[in-house]
Coordinates of C-alpha atoms and ligand atoms in Angstrom, one line a residue:
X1 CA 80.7 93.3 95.4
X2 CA 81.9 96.4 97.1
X3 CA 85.0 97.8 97.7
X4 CA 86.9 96.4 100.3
X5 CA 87.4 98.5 103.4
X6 CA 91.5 99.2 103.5
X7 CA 93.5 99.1 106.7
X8 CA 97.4 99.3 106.5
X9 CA 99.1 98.8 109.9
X10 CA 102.6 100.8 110.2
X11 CA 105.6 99.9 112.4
X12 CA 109.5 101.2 111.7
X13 CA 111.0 97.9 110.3
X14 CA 107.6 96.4 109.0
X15 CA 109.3 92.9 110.6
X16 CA 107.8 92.9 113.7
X17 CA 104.8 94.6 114.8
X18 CA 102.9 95.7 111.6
X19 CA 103.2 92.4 110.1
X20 CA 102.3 90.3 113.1
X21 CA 99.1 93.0 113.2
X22 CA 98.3 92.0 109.4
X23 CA 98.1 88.5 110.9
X24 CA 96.3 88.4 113.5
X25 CA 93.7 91.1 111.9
X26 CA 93.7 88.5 109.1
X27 CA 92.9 85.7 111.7
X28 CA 90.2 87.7 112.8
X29 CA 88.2 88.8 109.8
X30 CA 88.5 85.1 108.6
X31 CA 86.4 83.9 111.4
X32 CA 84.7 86.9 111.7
X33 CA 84.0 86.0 107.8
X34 CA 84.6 89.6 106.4
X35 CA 88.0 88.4 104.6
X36 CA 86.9 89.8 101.5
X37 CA 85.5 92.8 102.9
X38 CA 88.5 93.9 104.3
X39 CA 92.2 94.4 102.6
X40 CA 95.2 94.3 104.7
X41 CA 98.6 95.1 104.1
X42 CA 101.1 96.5 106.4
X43 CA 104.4 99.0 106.2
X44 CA 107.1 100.1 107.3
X45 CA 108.4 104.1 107.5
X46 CA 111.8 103.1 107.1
X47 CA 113.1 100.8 103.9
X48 CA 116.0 98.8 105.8
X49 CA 114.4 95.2 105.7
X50 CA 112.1 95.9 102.2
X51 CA 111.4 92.4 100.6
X52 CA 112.4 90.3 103.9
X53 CA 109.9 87.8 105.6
X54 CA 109.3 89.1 109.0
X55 CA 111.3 88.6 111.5
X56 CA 112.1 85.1 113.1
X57 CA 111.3 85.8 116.5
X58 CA 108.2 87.3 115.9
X59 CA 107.4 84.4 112.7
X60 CA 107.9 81.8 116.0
X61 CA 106.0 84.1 118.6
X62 CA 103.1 84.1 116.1
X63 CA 102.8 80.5 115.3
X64 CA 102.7 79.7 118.8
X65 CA 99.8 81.5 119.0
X66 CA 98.4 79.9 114.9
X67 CA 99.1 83.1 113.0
X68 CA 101.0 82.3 109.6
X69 CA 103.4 85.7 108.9
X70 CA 104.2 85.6 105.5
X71 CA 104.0 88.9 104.1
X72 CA 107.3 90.6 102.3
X73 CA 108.4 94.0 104.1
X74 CA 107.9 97.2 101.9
X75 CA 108.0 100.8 103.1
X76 CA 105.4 103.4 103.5
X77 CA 104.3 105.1 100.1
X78 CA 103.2 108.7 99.6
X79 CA 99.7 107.2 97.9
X80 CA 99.4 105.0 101.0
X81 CA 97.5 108.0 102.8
X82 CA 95.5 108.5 99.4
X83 CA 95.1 104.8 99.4
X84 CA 94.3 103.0 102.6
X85 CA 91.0 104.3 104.7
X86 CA 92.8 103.5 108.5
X87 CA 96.2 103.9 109.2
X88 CA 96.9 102.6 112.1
X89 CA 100.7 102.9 113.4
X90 CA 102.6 101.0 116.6
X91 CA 104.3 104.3 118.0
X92 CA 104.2 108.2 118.2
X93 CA 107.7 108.0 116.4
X94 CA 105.4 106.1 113.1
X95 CA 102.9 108.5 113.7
X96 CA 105.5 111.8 113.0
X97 CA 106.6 109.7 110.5
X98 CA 103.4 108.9 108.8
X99 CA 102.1 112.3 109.3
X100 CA 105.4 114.2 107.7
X101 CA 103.6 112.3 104.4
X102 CA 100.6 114.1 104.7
X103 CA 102.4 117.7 104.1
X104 CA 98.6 119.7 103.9
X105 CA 97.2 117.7 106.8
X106 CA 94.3 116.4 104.4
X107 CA 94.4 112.6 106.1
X108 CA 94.7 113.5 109.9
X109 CA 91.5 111.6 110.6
X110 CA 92.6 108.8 109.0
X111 CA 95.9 108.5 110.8
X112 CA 95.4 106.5 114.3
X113 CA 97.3 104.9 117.1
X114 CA 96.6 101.3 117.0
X115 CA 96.5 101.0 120.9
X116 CA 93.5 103.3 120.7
X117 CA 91.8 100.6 120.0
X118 CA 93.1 98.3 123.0
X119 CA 90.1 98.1 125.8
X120 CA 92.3 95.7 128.0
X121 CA 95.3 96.9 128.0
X122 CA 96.7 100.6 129.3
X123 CA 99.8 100.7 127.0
X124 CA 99.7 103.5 124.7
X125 CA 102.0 102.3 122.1
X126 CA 102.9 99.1 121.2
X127 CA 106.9 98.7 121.9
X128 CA 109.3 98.0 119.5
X129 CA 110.4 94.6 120.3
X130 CA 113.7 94.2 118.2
X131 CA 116.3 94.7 120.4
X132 CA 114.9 93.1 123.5
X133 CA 114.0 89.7 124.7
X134 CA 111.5 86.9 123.8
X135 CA 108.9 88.8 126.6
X136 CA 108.9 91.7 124.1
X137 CA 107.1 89.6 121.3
X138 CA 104.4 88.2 123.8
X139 CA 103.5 91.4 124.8
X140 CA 103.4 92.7 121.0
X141 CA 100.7 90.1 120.5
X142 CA 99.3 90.7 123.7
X143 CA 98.7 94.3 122.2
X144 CA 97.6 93.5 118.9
X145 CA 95.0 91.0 120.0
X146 CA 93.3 93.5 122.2
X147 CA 93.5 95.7 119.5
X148 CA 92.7 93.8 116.8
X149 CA 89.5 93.1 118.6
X150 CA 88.5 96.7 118.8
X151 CA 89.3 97.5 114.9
X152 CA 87.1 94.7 113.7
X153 CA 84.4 96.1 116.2
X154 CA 85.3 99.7 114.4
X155 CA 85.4 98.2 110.6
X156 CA 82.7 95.9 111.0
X157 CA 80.5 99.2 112.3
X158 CA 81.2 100.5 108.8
X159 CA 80.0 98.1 106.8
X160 CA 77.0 97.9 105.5
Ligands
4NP1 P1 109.3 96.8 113.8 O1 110.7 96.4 114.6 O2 109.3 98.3 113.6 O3 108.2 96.3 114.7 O4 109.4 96.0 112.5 C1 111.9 96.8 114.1 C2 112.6 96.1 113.2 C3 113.8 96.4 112.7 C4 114.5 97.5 113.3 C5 113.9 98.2 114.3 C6 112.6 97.9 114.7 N1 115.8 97.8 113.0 O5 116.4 98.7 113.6 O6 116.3 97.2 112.0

């Protein structure tokens, strides 16, 4: 079989909105049946919450909705850029972040905002929901449904 296409979703805590992207994306590609045509993981550009289960809030926001989050935090690596074939990160504050990896500018392609792939939505970033209220998570999935949508159109595209 051939190598799964790689797509690694990047928040700042990787507790909230990159792991809640892994499971919807996951959702999707298992309907879609292209689960093992695509690998997911997801990561975080700071290391504060490596090894937790994601957070609570957005565990219960999820489930509402029938996506299981059960990945284990970890922070961004320097072969991630090497590694993954998208990049897709939450904010512009990931994307410095994510870039300041990639010190000769060879990944830049590679490097996207995930709400350029949103077609219902205007946002341009998906917010960091930590410090707010329950209204913060529903728009995260809001966000990463729309978006979701539009990286399986994107990945599916690519394979042959
Ligand atoms: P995330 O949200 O980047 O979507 O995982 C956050 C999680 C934790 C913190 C900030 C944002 N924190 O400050 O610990």
């Amino acid at each position: 079989m051939a190598t799964p296409y790689r797509l690694l979703f990047v928040c700042l805590g990787n507790i909230c909105r990159s792991p809640a992207a892994e499971g919807v994306m996951r959702a999707m590609l298992e309907a879609q049946g292209f689960a093992d045509r695509v690998s997911i993981r997801s990561a975080g550009t700071a290391g504060w919450h490596v090894g937790k289960l994601p957070d609570q809030r957005m565990r219960t926001a999820a489930q509402n909705r029938g996506y299981d989050l059960s990945s284990r935090a970890r922070q961004v690596t320097d072969n991630d850029l090497r590694d993954y074939d998208l990049v897709l990160v939450m904010d512009r504050q990931n994307l410095r972040d994510v870039r300041s990896y990639d010190r000769e500018s060879l990944f830049d392609a590679k490097i996207r905002l995930f709400c350029d792939f949103c077609t219902d939505h205007q946002e341009s970033e998906v917010p960091d929901p930590y410090y707010g209220g329950e209204q913060g998570f529903e728009l995260v999935l809001d966000l990463l449904e729309d978006g979701c949508r539009g990286v399986l159109a994107h990945v599916s595209s690519t394979l042959t």
